[in-house]
Short mmCIF file of C-alpha atoms in Angstrom, two decimals:
data_model
loop_
_atom_site.label_atom_id
_atom_site.label_comp_id
_atom_site.label_asym_id
_atom_site.label_seq_id
_atom_site.Cartn_x
_atom_site.Cartn_y
_atom_site.Cartn_z
CA MET K 27 16.60 -28.29 -5.38
CA SER K 28 20.04 -28.25 -3.52
CA LYS K 29 20.37 -29.77 -0.13
CA LEU K 30 21.16 -26.70 1.39
CA PHE K 31 17.92 -24.76 0.99
CA ALA K 32 14.60 -25.41 1.91
CA PRO K 33 11.31 -25.20 -0.02
CA ARG K 34 9.41 -21.84 0.70
CA ARG K 35 6.40 -22.94 2.40
CA THR K 36 4.67 -20.31 4.56
CA VAL K 37 5.35 -16.56 5.33
CA VAL K 38 6.37 -17.54 8.87
CA GLN K 39 8.96 -20.00 7.52
CA VAL K 40 11.07 -17.75 6.05
CA GLU K 41 10.25 -14.73 7.98
CA GLU K 42 10.75 -16.07 11.39
CA SER K 43 12.64 -19.25 11.32
CA ALA K 44 16.00 -20.25 10.91
CA GLU K 45 15.80 -22.44 7.40
CA LEU K 46 17.24 -20.87 4.57
CA ALA K 47 14.60 -21.07 1.72
CA PRO K 48 15.96 -18.06 -0.78
CA LYS K 49 13.79 -16.70 -3.42
CA PHE K 50 14.99 -16.63 -6.75
CA ASP K 51 13.09 -14.28 -9.56
CA ALA K 52 11.57 -15.47 -12.56
CA GLY K 53 15.02 -15.42 -13.94
CA GLY K 54 16.35 -17.26 -11.77
CA LEU K 55 18.28 -14.73 -9.86
CA ILE K 56 18.42 -13.02 -5.96
CA PRO K 57 19.88 -9.63 -5.85
CA ALA K 58 23.55 -9.53 -3.53
CA VAL K 59 24.47 -6.46 -1.81
CA VAL K 60 28.16 -6.22 -1.33
CA THR K 61 30.06 -4.36 1.30
CA ASP K 62 33.33 -3.95 2.70
CA HIS K 63 33.86 -5.81 5.64
CA GLY K 64 36.09 -3.61 7.03
CA SER K 65 35.20 -0.09 6.11
CA GLY K 66 31.33 -0.98 5.96
CA GLU K 67 31.35 0.64 2.32
CA LEU K 68 28.82 -0.37 -0.50
CA LEU K 69 31.72 -2.35 -2.82
CA MET K 70 28.94 -3.51 -5.65
CA HIS K 71 25.66 -4.93 -6.74
CA ALA K 72 25.23 -8.01 -8.23
CA TYR K 73 23.45 -11.05 -8.82
CA MET K 74 23.66 -14.76 -8.28
CA ASN K 75 21.83 -17.71 -9.34
CA ARG K 76 21.32 -20.53 -7.53
CA GLU K 77 25.13 -22.46 -8.40
CA ALA K 78 26.40 -18.94 -7.55
CA LEU K 79 24.56 -19.06 -4.15
CA GLU K 80 25.83 -22.47 -3.54
CA LEU K 81 29.41 -21.81 -4.18
CA THR K 82 29.41 -18.70 -2.30
CA ILE K 83 28.57 -20.89 1.04
CA THR K 84 30.49 -23.48 0.47
CA THR K 85 33.71 -22.18 -1.16
CA GLY K 86 33.98 -18.36 1.26
CA GLU K 87 34.65 -17.05 -2.04
CA ALA K 88 31.90 -14.96 -3.73
CA HIS K 89 30.79 -16.32 -7.00
CA TYR K 90 27.72 -14.22 -8.93
CA PHE K 91 26.03 -14.64 -12.33
CA SER K 92 26.85 -12.23 -14.91
CA ARG K 93 24.08 -10.86 -16.85
CA SER K 94 25.99 -9.42 -19.33
CA ARG K 95 28.41 -12.81 -20.19
CA ASN K 96 25.05 -15.09 -19.08
CA LYS K 97 27.31 -17.33 -17.24
CA LEU K 98 28.75 -18.28 -13.38
CA TRP K 99 31.05 -15.66 -12.42
CA ARG K 100 33.56 -16.45 -10.02
CA LYS K 101 35.16 -13.02 -8.74
CA GLY K 102 38.10 -12.06 -10.01
CA GLU K 103 38.69 -14.77 -12.63
CA THR K 104 39.78 -12.58 -14.85
CA SER K 105 41.30 -9.26 -12.85
CA GLY K 106 42.34 -11.29 -10.10
CA LEU K 107 40.72 -8.72 -7.79
CA LYS K 108 38.74 -11.69 -5.59
CA GLN K 109 36.48 -11.65 -2.68
CA ARG K 110 36.69 -13.39 0.63
CA VAL K 111 33.45 -13.80 2.39
CA ARG K 112 33.62 -12.54 6.08
CA GLU K 113 30.14 -12.83 7.00
CA LEU K 114 26.62 -13.30 5.04
CA LEU K 115 23.42 -12.65 5.75
CA ILE K 116 19.70 -12.95 3.98
CA ASP K 117 16.71 -10.48 4.58
CA ASP K 118 13.46 -10.94 6.05
CA ASP K 119 11.63 -12.23 2.92
CA GLN K 120 14.76 -14.12 1.51
CA ASP K 121 14.65 -12.27 -1.91
CA CYS K 122 18.26 -10.56 -0.80
CA VAL K 123 21.72 -11.33 0.39
CA TRP K 124 24.23 -9.13 1.85
CA LEU K 125 27.84 -9.94 1.56
CA ARG K 126 30.47 -8.58 3.70
CA VAL K 127 33.65 -8.99 2.05
CA GLU K 128 37.84 -8.98 1.99
CA LEU K 129 38.97 -7.42 -1.01
CA THR K 130 42.16 -8.81 -2.68
CA GLY K 131 43.73 -5.98 -4.79
CA GLY K 132 42.13 -3.24 -3.03
CA ALA K 133 38.98 -2.70 -5.66
CA SER K 134 36.07 -4.55 -7.27
CA CYS K 135 34.77 -1.94 -9.71
CA HIS K 136 35.64 -2.83 -13.40
CA VAL K 137 35.89 0.79 -14.04
CA GLY K 138 38.80 0.76 -11.66
CA TYR K 139 37.36 2.68 -8.91
CA ARG K 140 37.70 0.47 -5.20
CA SER K 141 33.98 0.78 -5.42
CA CYS K 142 31.38 1.17 -7.99
CA PHE K 143 29.53 3.84 -6.01
CA TYR K 144 31.55 6.55 -6.81
CA ARG K 145 29.52 9.37 -7.98
CA ARG K 146 26.71 11.49 -5.51
CA VAL K 147 23.58 12.65 -6.59
CA PRO K 148 23.05 15.44 -4.69
CA LEU K 149 19.65 16.41 -3.42
CA THR K 150 18.06 19.15 -5.13
CA SER K 151 14.56 21.09 -5.50
CA GLY K 152 14.27 20.31 -9.08
CA GLY K 153 14.93 22.01 -12.29
CA GLY K 154 17.18 21.24 -14.56
CA PRO K 155 19.82 18.10 -15.07
CA VAL K 156 21.56 16.91 -11.63
CA GLU K 157 25.15 16.97 -12.28
CA LEU K 158 26.76 14.11 -9.78
CA GLU K 159 29.91 14.20 -7.59
CA PHE K 160 32.65 12.19 -8.11
CA THR K 161 33.87 10.71 -4.52
CA GLU K 162 36.64 8.89 -5.66
CA SER K 163 39.92 10.80 -7.07
CA ASP K 164 41.90 8.49 -8.72
CA LYS K 165 41.30 5.15 -10.17
CA VAL K 166 43.12 1.79 -7.83
CA PHE K 167 44.05 -0.02 -11.32
CA ASP K 168 44.05 0.61 -15.12
CA PRO K 169 40.98 -1.31 -16.38
CA GLU K 170 42.44 -1.43 -20.33
CA GLN K 171 45.52 -3.09 -18.32
CA VAL K 172 43.80 -5.59 -16.63
CA TYR K 173 40.50 -6.20 -18.69
CA THR K 174 42.91 -6.25 -22.28
CA GLY K 175 40.92 -8.25 -24.42
CA GLN K 176 37.50 -8.22 -22.26
CA GLU K 177 34.22 -6.70 -23.47
CA ASN K 178 33.05 -3.69 -21.25
CA PRO K 179 29.66 -5.46 -19.25
CA THR K 180 27.92 -2.29 -19.11
CA ARG K 181 24.99 -1.99 -21.58
CA LEU K 182 22.88 1.09 -22.28
CA MET A 22 11.40 12.11 -19.95
CA SER A 23 12.21 13.78 -16.31
CA LYS A 24 14.25 16.83 -16.49
CA LEU A 25 16.63 15.70 -13.67
CA PHE A 26 18.00 12.67 -15.68
CA ALA A 27 19.76 12.71 -18.86
CA PRO A 28 19.27 9.88 -21.57
CA ARG A 29 21.67 6.80 -21.95
CA ARG A 30 23.99 7.77 -24.61
CA THR A 31 26.90 5.64 -24.56
CA VAL A 32 29.13 3.61 -22.06
CA VAL A 33 31.55 6.41 -21.57
CA GLN A 34 28.97 9.02 -20.71
CA VAL A 35 27.18 6.70 -18.09
CA GLU A 36 30.38 5.58 -16.58
CA GLU A 37 32.86 8.42 -16.59
CA SER A 38 30.56 11.51 -16.55
CA ALA A 39 28.56 13.88 -14.41
CA GLU A 40 25.05 13.34 -16.55
CA LEU A 41 22.78 11.00 -14.26
CA ALA A 42 21.19 8.67 -16.79
CA PRO A 43 19.88 6.09 -14.47
CA LYS A 44 18.68 2.46 -16.03
CA PHE A 45 15.23 1.14 -15.39
CA ASP A 46 14.66 -2.71 -16.04
CA ALA A 47 11.85 -3.85 -17.99
CA GLY A 48 9.55 -3.44 -15.14
CA GLY A 49 10.75 0.54 -15.10
CA LEU A 50 12.42 -0.28 -11.66
CA ILE A 51 15.91 0.28 -10.47
CA PRO A 52 17.22 -1.22 -6.71
CA ALA A 53 18.55 0.87 -3.90
CA VAL A 54 20.60 -0.31 -1.50
CA VAL A 55 20.06 1.20 1.97
CA THR A 56 22.37 1.67 4.74
CA ASP A 57 22.51 3.34 7.88
CA HIS A 58 24.35 6.50 7.87
CA GLY A 59 25.91 6.67 11.42
CA SER A 60 26.25 2.47 11.64
CA GLY A 61 27.02 1.91 7.88
CA GLU A 62 24.59 -1.33 8.83
CA LEU A 63 22.79 -2.61 5.59
CA LEU A 64 18.99 -1.35 6.66
CA MET A 65 17.25 -2.95 3.58
CA HIS A 66 16.98 -3.60 -0.43
CA ALA A 67 14.35 -2.11 -2.16
CA TYR A 68 13.10 -1.05 -5.84
CA MET A 69 12.44 2.67 -7.17
CA ASN A 70 10.55 3.31 -10.12
CA ARG A 71 11.60 6.85 -11.92
CA GLU A 72 8.97 8.58 -10.02
CA ALA A 73 10.23 7.32 -6.63
CA LEU A 74 14.10 8.15 -7.52
CA GLU A 75 13.03 11.64 -9.00
CA LEU A 76 11.03 12.25 -5.43
CA THR A 77 13.73 10.95 -3.38
CA ILE A 78 16.22 13.64 -5.02
CA THR A 79 13.90 15.91 -4.71
CA THR A 80 12.49 15.95 -1.30
CA GLY A 81 15.42 14.06 0.62
CA GLU A 82 13.19 11.44 2.10
CA ALA A 83 13.19 7.89 0.70
CA HIS A 84 10.31 6.80 -1.69
CA TYR A 85 10.49 3.38 -3.07
CA PHE A 86 7.82 1.08 -5.55
CA SER A 87 6.24 -1.47 -3.75
CA ARG A 88 6.46 -4.64 -5.67
CA SER A 89 3.74 -6.00 -3.58
CA ARG A 90 1.48 -3.26 -3.74
CA ASN A 91 2.04 -2.09 -6.97
CA LYS A 92 2.56 1.23 -6.20
CA LEU A 93 4.73 4.34 -4.86
CA TRP A 94 5.87 4.12 -1.80
CA ARG A 95 6.58 7.00 0.85
CA LYS A 96 8.69 4.99 3.64
CA GLY A 97 7.31 5.17 6.57
CA GLU A 98 3.58 6.21 5.20
CA THR A 99 2.33 3.55 7.35
CA SER A 100 4.53 2.68 10.01
CA GLY A 101 5.95 6.25 10.65
CA LEU A 102 9.58 4.80 10.56
CA LYS A 103 10.82 7.64 7.70
CA GLN A 104 13.97 7.68 6.08
CA ARG A 105 16.03 10.94 5.79
CA VAL A 106 18.35 10.71 2.88
CA ARG A 107 21.90 11.85 3.67
CA GLU A 108 23.96 10.69 0.98
CA LEU A 109 22.41 9.43 -2.17
CA LEU A 110 24.96 7.52 -4.71
CA ILE A 111 24.89 5.71 -8.11
CA ASP A 112 27.02 3.12 -9.70
CA ASP A 113 29.24 2.59 -12.64
CA ASP A 114 26.28 1.65 -15.14
CA GLN A 115 23.74 3.33 -13.14
CA ASP A 116 21.60 0.63 -12.64
CA CYS A 117 21.92 0.85 -8.93
CA VAL A 118 21.65 3.65 -6.03
CA TRP A 119 22.48 3.69 -2.77
CA LEU A 120 20.87 5.55 -0.26
CA ARG A 121 22.75 6.67 3.18
CA VAL A 122 19.71 7.26 5.50
CA GLU A 123 18.82 8.40 9.06
CA LEU A 124 16.23 6.36 10.59
CA THR A 125 12.73 7.12 12.33
CA GLY A 126 11.75 5.29 15.00
CA GLY A 127 15.35 3.38 15.00
CA ALA A 128 13.73 0.30 12.83
CA SER A 129 13.12 -0.23 8.85
CA CYS A 130 11.98 -3.85 8.46
CA HIS A 131 8.70 -5.07 8.57
CA VAL A 132 9.10 -7.90 10.54
CA GLY A 133 9.81 -5.59 13.74
CA TYR A 134 13.87 -5.55 13.23
CA ARG A 135 16.33 -2.57 13.09
CA SER A 136 17.43 -4.13 9.74
CA CYS A 137 16.15 -6.38 7.28
CA PHE A 138 19.12 -8.67 7.34
CA TYR A 139 18.80 -10.13 10.76
CA ARG A 140 20.01 -13.67 9.66
CA ARG A 141 23.37 -14.81 9.11
CA VAL A 142 24.12 -17.37 6.33
CA PRO A 143 27.06 -20.08 7.99
CA LEU A 144 29.72 -20.82 5.66
CA THR A 145 29.53 -24.65 5.38
CA SER A 146 31.42 -27.33 3.28
CA GLY A 147 28.22 -28.34 1.98
CA GLY A 148 26.22 -31.45 3.08
CA GLY A 149 22.36 -30.78 4.75
CA PRO A 150 20.38 -27.83 4.80
CA VAL A 151 22.20 -24.87 6.46
CA GLU A 152 20.74 -23.34 10.02
CA LEU A 153 20.51 -19.66 10.22
CA GLU A 154 21.73 -17.48 13.03
CA PHE A 155 19.81 -14.78 14.34
CA THR A 156 21.80 -11.52 14.69
CA GLU A 157 19.08 -9.12 16.43
CA SER A 158 17.89 -10.78 19.80
CA ASP A 159 15.00 -8.60 19.70
CA LYS A 160 12.45 -7.01 17.69
CA VAL A 161 12.17 -2.75 17.52
CA PHE A 162 8.85 -2.75 17.51
CA ASP A 163 5.91 -4.92 17.73
CA PRO A 164 4.39 -5.21 13.67
CA GLU A 165 1.05 -6.43 14.70
CA GLN A 166 0.48 -3.16 16.65
CA VAL A 167 2.30 -1.16 13.51
CA TYR A 168 0.52 -2.78 10.55
CA THR A 169 -2.61 -3.63 11.71
CA GLY A 170 -5.19 -4.68 9.26
CA GLN A 171 -2.39 -4.40 6.52
CA GLU A 172 -0.97 -7.38 4.86
CA ASN A 173 2.25 -8.49 4.86
CA PRO A 174 4.20 -7.72 1.78
CA THR A 175 6.18 -11.66 2.12
CA ARG A 176 5.90 -13.31 -0.87
CA LEU A 177 6.52 -17.00 -1.34
#
């Protein structure tokens, strides 16, 4: 048990106290929601293990756990697109964290867009297949140049 | 397979095309990040199953899957605190959705706060336990009145 985290004892402790008692799932992970500190835009949704959360708290640089590479992931170690944490929050039952970050390089998505959320799902009354709408027209960088020789992390 | 969703065939299709091909995890769920359409504030992090995502798209009202109650959850069915979806987005590898919503009732957290993320984790160089800082001073509603007789969904 890390010295930073308290054990989870009661619902009142978890929801109403000042003790940091994060819940990691069966795979040892907690989801992390990452927004741009300036614009408020949602940049990405990732996961942390215990070590990644500790390193994020103690260094102020966003660390995650890469499920596709199955290892600790210091954001930007390959791409240079780092995230400096301006504010870190945790939710009511302490099973999710929220990072408000400053981007280095103006992008955080491996496909090359600023945000990972570059497509809108139109609301529809049903029927046929949904057609997504692109919300970012241009990529910020060319992923083939930035990630030369790296495997694409997307899994089908 | 729903008529709204396409099968996941290739990485290029999933990342670069206009086809909606969401990925549900081994438990049949996809995480949903929910922000306030006006303020941009992160309100909650929840999960949807296939039916919840279909109903959200076709009704414009946020539906989730409650892991604690193990059933479809139309947001607000107990509390009256509904979420009207103003914009729905999906991420690069289509394993997470982002809902930008309008709140009914001014709150979305079962503890009574506006946002579920009402505590800040201070960055620290390490050492002893972290002491959380409350970012909302007052609850919007009294959960004991709103959820009389309902079990608290928080699990240790």
